[in-house]
Amino acid sequence: MAIDKFVSRHIGPREDDIKEMLKVIGVQSLDELIDQTVPANIRLKKPLNLSNGLTEREYFRKILKIAQKNKVFNTYIGMGWYDTITPSVILRNILENPVWYTSYTPYQAEISQGRLEALLNFQTMVCEMTAMPLANSSLLDEGTAAAEAMHMMYSLRSRAQEKAGANVCFVDELVWPQTLDVLITRAEPLGIELKVGNFKDAFATENWFGAILQYPNSNGEIEDYAGFTKTVQEKGCKVAVATDLLALALLTPPGEWGADIVFGSSQRFGVSMGYGGPIAAFFATRDEYKRDLPGRIIGVSKDVNGKHALRLALQTREQHIKRDKATSNICTAQALLATMAGMYAIYHGPEGIKAIAERVHNIARLLAREITKLGYTQVNKKHFDTIRIDLPRHVKREDIEWLSLDLEMNFRYFANGQVGLSIDETTNIEDINWILEVFAKAANKPVPVIDSIADDRSVDADIKRQSKFLKQEVFSKYRSETEMARYIKRLEKKDISLVHSMISLGSCTMKLNAATEMLPLSWIEFNGIHPYVPKNQAMGYHELMEELRRDLAEITGFEDVSLQPNSGAAGEYAGLMVVREYHKSRGDGHRNVALIPSSAHGTNPASAAMAGMKVVVVPCDERGNIDVEALKVKAEEYKNDLACFMVTYPSTHGVFESSITEMCDIIHQNGGQVYMDGANMNAQVGLTNPSRIGADVCHLNLHKTFAIPHGGGGPGVGPICVAKHLVEFLPAHSVMNNGHVGIHAVASAPWGSASVLTITYGYIKMLGADGLTEATKIAILNANYIAARLKDNYGILYTGENGRVGHEMILECRHLKTAAGISETDISKRLMDYGFHAPTLSFPVHGTLMVEPTESESKEELDRFVDTMNAIFDEIKEVETGVADAVDNVLMNAPHTAEMLTANEWTHAYSREKAAYPLEWLRENKFWVPVGRVDNAWGDRNLFCTCEPLESYK
Ligand SMILES: Cc1ncc(COP(=O)(O)O)c(C=O)c1O
C-alpha cells in the first residue's frame, strides 16, 4: 500500500481482500466484474481528464493557499446573513464531530434519539422565539422557506377561493431581494400571481389567497403589521412573515400579532455565513395547519415500554407516500445546522440571547446617534440592528465605500444612494470606532472616539416583547462549557453514525467523509465570508468553485454546472425548471408532461409537480427494468406535450439497464428532454456518465457521491449539470452575478451552500482521476460481494443481464414474512441489537431492504454485516420452524435496551444473552439502544412537537 495515497485511505478493502472477494463473486478480475456489470455501449472510451490525486499533505497546502485568497472583512451588509460567534464547544463537539456529521436522517428512531432531541430543541426554540405552536426541523434557506409558505397558503385556500380561482399572493416590496427572486421562480409554474407592493397601500381583493411580509423589513425598519394582518385574514387570506430570531428577543413576535406562518433563517444563531450557506431555515405555523407543513417534523411518542421516545412525525405528508401530491419535495434539509442553532440557544439561554440582542440593538442606536452628529440622517424610524443613512450633499457614496474598504469593512449600498449598516454579535468598540472614522472622514469632521456601549436597552414600548421565551428547562441547564459538552456527549451516545458501523442505506451512499476534507470548514477564510461581498474578497472561493464546476462537468460529460441548489430534490426542481424554460424558448411552453418510472424516488414526482408538470407513471417489468415498450407507448401518446423523462441511473433497483440509451432516444424523438437523477452517481464516476447515456441534465448529490456528510438530515448540495443547449437557462441571482443568466434563483444564496463545496473539492483533488474511478469499481465490488454472500438466504430481487448488481442491491424479505411472520421492519430493529443501522426500508419495493455498502467499507466490516444478516436469517428460521415463539421472539421484540435486559423480571421465551449477545464480537463492542421499539402511530395521534416536560402532554 502506498501509505501517502489518499485513495488507499478512502477505499476499504485491501489488495488481498479484493482477490478473495472476486473469488466469492466468481470472477477473475475487477475489470471482468465491471465489464459484466456496466453495459459496454455506455462505457467511457477515455479516462477522466482530471488531475492526479494529491496526498493529504499536498491537499492541505493547496487548500490553504486557496483560503488565503479569501479576505475576511468586517461585514455590515446584513440582508439575511450576519457574522456570529459559533461557541467553540458547539464547533468542536458538533460541527467537527463525526458522530453528529456522519449520521443519517433519523428514520430509524431508536438509534437516533440524540439528534432527534437536538432537533426537537431547535423546533422548541423556533416556537418560543416566534410565539407559534408548531415548527418543523428546518428547511433549506429563507428564500425557499418563503416559497414553501406561499405554496402552503395556496394549498390552504378555502373551497370558495379555489372555485373563484384565487391565485394572487401579495408580497411586500421590502422582503429580501433574494427571497423575492425565489418566490418569482416558484410562483410561475403553479399559476400563482405575485403582487409586489407596499403593504400600506395594499388591499386584499377576492383573488388574493395570502400575503408575505418581512419583520424587520429589508430596509431594517420595524413596521406594525397587526392591522394589515387582521384585514387580510378577514378576507379569508393567510399571512406569512419572514423574521429574524434574534430580533424577536426584543420585538413582539409575529405569533402574538396574528401571523399564520413565520419563517426565516436561523444562521445568526451560531452558524457561520459560509459565503451563503449552508444555513438552516425555520418554519412555524398554527396547529391546525400541521398536515400542510413542509419538511420534517420531530414529534414526541413512546416506546414499547411506555418510555418517552422521539421520532419523525406525520410522515404521510411527505413525498415517499404522497409523491406528486406531497406538501413539498423537501427530503434532505439542514439538520446539522439546525442542531447547531438549537444548541446555541441552549448555551446562551433566554437571558444570553436577550443580552446579545440588546447589545446589537444598542450598538445600532449608538451608531445612529453618533453618525447623525456628523451631519448624516438616519432614516429608519424603528429599527433593531439595521440603520439606513442618508448622506449629506457634500458626502460622496464612493468616499464612504473606499474609506470602509480601506479599513476592511463592507457596508450595504442602497440603490437610492443611502448606506446601510447591520450590526451583529461580533461588533465591538474597536469596530464601532472604525465605522465612525469612515463617516467622519467622508464628512470632513473630527473622528469621534467611543469607549463604551451605553446600556440603554430602549426598544419602543409599542413593539417591545413582553412575553418570556425559551422557558423550557433545557434552555437554562447548560451554561458552563463542561455541562454543555456533557449534554452534547449524552445525546451523541444515543446515536449510530458512520464511526460506529457501516450504514448500508441504499440510495444514500454513506461513504467516508474524510477528516482532511472536513477540516477547512472550520477556517474563518471559508466560513467568515458574507455572500454579497465584492468578488475580489472571495477569490479563493471563485477559484475553487470554477475548478469544481469544470471537474463536475468532466465527470458528468456535460457543459456547465450550477452550484446553487441546496439538496438533491432542489436540484431536481432546478433541472426541471431549466427544461421548462428551454421548451418555452422554442415556443414549446405547452410541453408539461413528465414521464416518471414507478420505481422513482418520491422527490421526482413531487419536484415535477412543483415545476408545473403533469406526472405520467411508466411501469417496470418483472425484472425491475423500466418497461421500454410502455415508455415508447407513453412517449408517443404524449409526444405533443412531452416535457421530459426523469430517470435514475443505475436504476433505484440497483441495476444498470442496458436499454438506457434506447430510452433516451425514444424521449428525444418525441420532443422531450432527459433528466437523470444523480443519486446513484457513485456507480458511474469514471466508468460512464449521464451525457454518455443520453441525458440532457442531471443533478448530483454532493452529500452522497462526493463525500459531503449527511449531518443527520442535511446539509445537502444538489448542483445541476447540463448539456450545452441548456446552459443559458441555468439559475441566475438577483443580487450577485453568479455567472448564469437563465431562470430566477432557486435558492437564497448565489452559489448555494458554498462553504461545504470545500469537502467535495478535497474529495476530487485527493482521489484524482484514477482514484475516483477506482472508488466506483470498489463500490460495485463491495455490493456484488454482499450480494454473492446473501443471495442464498434472502435472494437478490433484481440483477442485470449478467446476474450482477450495480453499487447496491435489494434484498428480498417478503418470503420471510410469509413463512415466519417476520417483516423487514423486524429485521431492521434486530439489526440495532447487533449495532447496525438498517439498510433502506421498503424503497423502492415494499417488503424489501436495499443495501449500499459504498467503497469505503472494508471486507472485515462487510463480513460482519453479512454474518449479522445471516445470523438474523437463522433467527427467522427458528421462528418459522417453531423453535422460537411466533410472537415472543428476538426479532419482534427488538431492539432490546439495557433496561429491558436487566429488569428483575424476564418473561420472554428466549434468554437475555441471546437477545444481547447473539454473536461473539458483540461482547467487545456493543451499542446499547436507548429506547425500545417506538410507537409511531401513538405519536401521530397525540402530536406533540416541542420539548415540554412529559406531564404537560399526558
Ligand atoms: C434516488 C433519489 N432521488 C432523490 C433523492 C432526494 O435527494 P435529497 O434528499 O438530497 O433531496 C434521494 C434521496 O435519498 C434519492 O435516493
Coordinates of C-alpha atoms and ligand atoms in Angstrom, one line a residue, residues 104-105 107 140 296 319-320 329-333 506-508 566-572 599-604 648 652 677-680 699-701 703-704 710 716-718 843 850, ligand 1:
Y104 CA -28.3 9.8 8.7
T105 CA -31.8 11.3 8.7
Y107 CA -35.8 7.4 10.1
L140 CA -33.1 24.7 3.0
R296 CA -39.6 17.1 8.6
Q319 CA -43.1 12.5 -0.9
H320 CA -42.3 8.9 0.0
N329 CA -40.3 17.9 -2.2
I330 CA -38.1 18.5 0.9
C331 CA -36.2 15.4 1.7
T332 CA -32.7 16.4 2.8
A333 CA -32.9 19.6 4.8
G506 CA -29.3 2.0 -0.4
S507 CA -29.6 5.2 -2.5
C508 CA -27.9 7.2 0.3
N566 CA -29.2 23.0 -1.7
S567 CA -30.3 19.4 -1.9
G568 CA -31.0 16.6 -4.4
A569 CA -34.6 17.5 -4.6
A570 CA -33.8 21.2 -5.0
G571 CA -31.6 20.1 -7.9
E572 CA -34.4 18.1 -9.4
S599 CA -39.6 2.9 -9.2
A600 CA -38.6 6.6 -8.9
H601 CA -37.8 8.2 -5.6
G602 CA -40.8 10.3 -4.3
T603 CA -39.0 13.5 -4.7
N604 CA -39.1 13.1 -8.5
T648 CA -32.4 7.3 -12.1
T652 CA -33.3 2.6 -8.0
D677 CA -31.5 11.8 -11.1
G678 CA -27.8 11.5 -10.0
A679 CA -28.5 9.8 -6.6
N680 CA -26.7 6.7 -7.9
H699 CA -28.3 16.7 -10.5
L700 CA -25.6 15.4 -8.4
N701 CA -25.9 14.7 -4.7
H703 CA -23.8 14.7 0.0
K704 CA -23.8 11.2 -1.4
H710 CA -25.3 13.7 5.7
G716 CA -27.0 18.7 1.1
V717 CA -25.8 20.2 -2.1
G718 CA -27.5 19.3 -5.4
F843 CA -37.8 1.6 -1.0
M850 CA -31.9 -2.0 -0.1
Ligands
LIG1 C1 -33.0 8.4 -5.9 C2 -33.1 9.6 -5.1 N1 -33.5 10.7 -5.7 C3 -33.7 11.9 -5.0 C4 -33.4 12.0 -3.6 C5 -33.6 13.2 -2.9 O1 -32.3 13.8 -2.5 P1 -32.2 14.9 -1.3 O2 -32.6 14.1 -0.1 O3 -30.9 15.4 -1.3 O4 -33.2 15.9 -1.6 C6 -32.9 10.8 -3.0 C7 -32.6 10.8 -1.5 O5 -32.3 9.9 -0.9 C8 -32.8 9.6 -3.7 O6 -32.4 8.5 -3.2

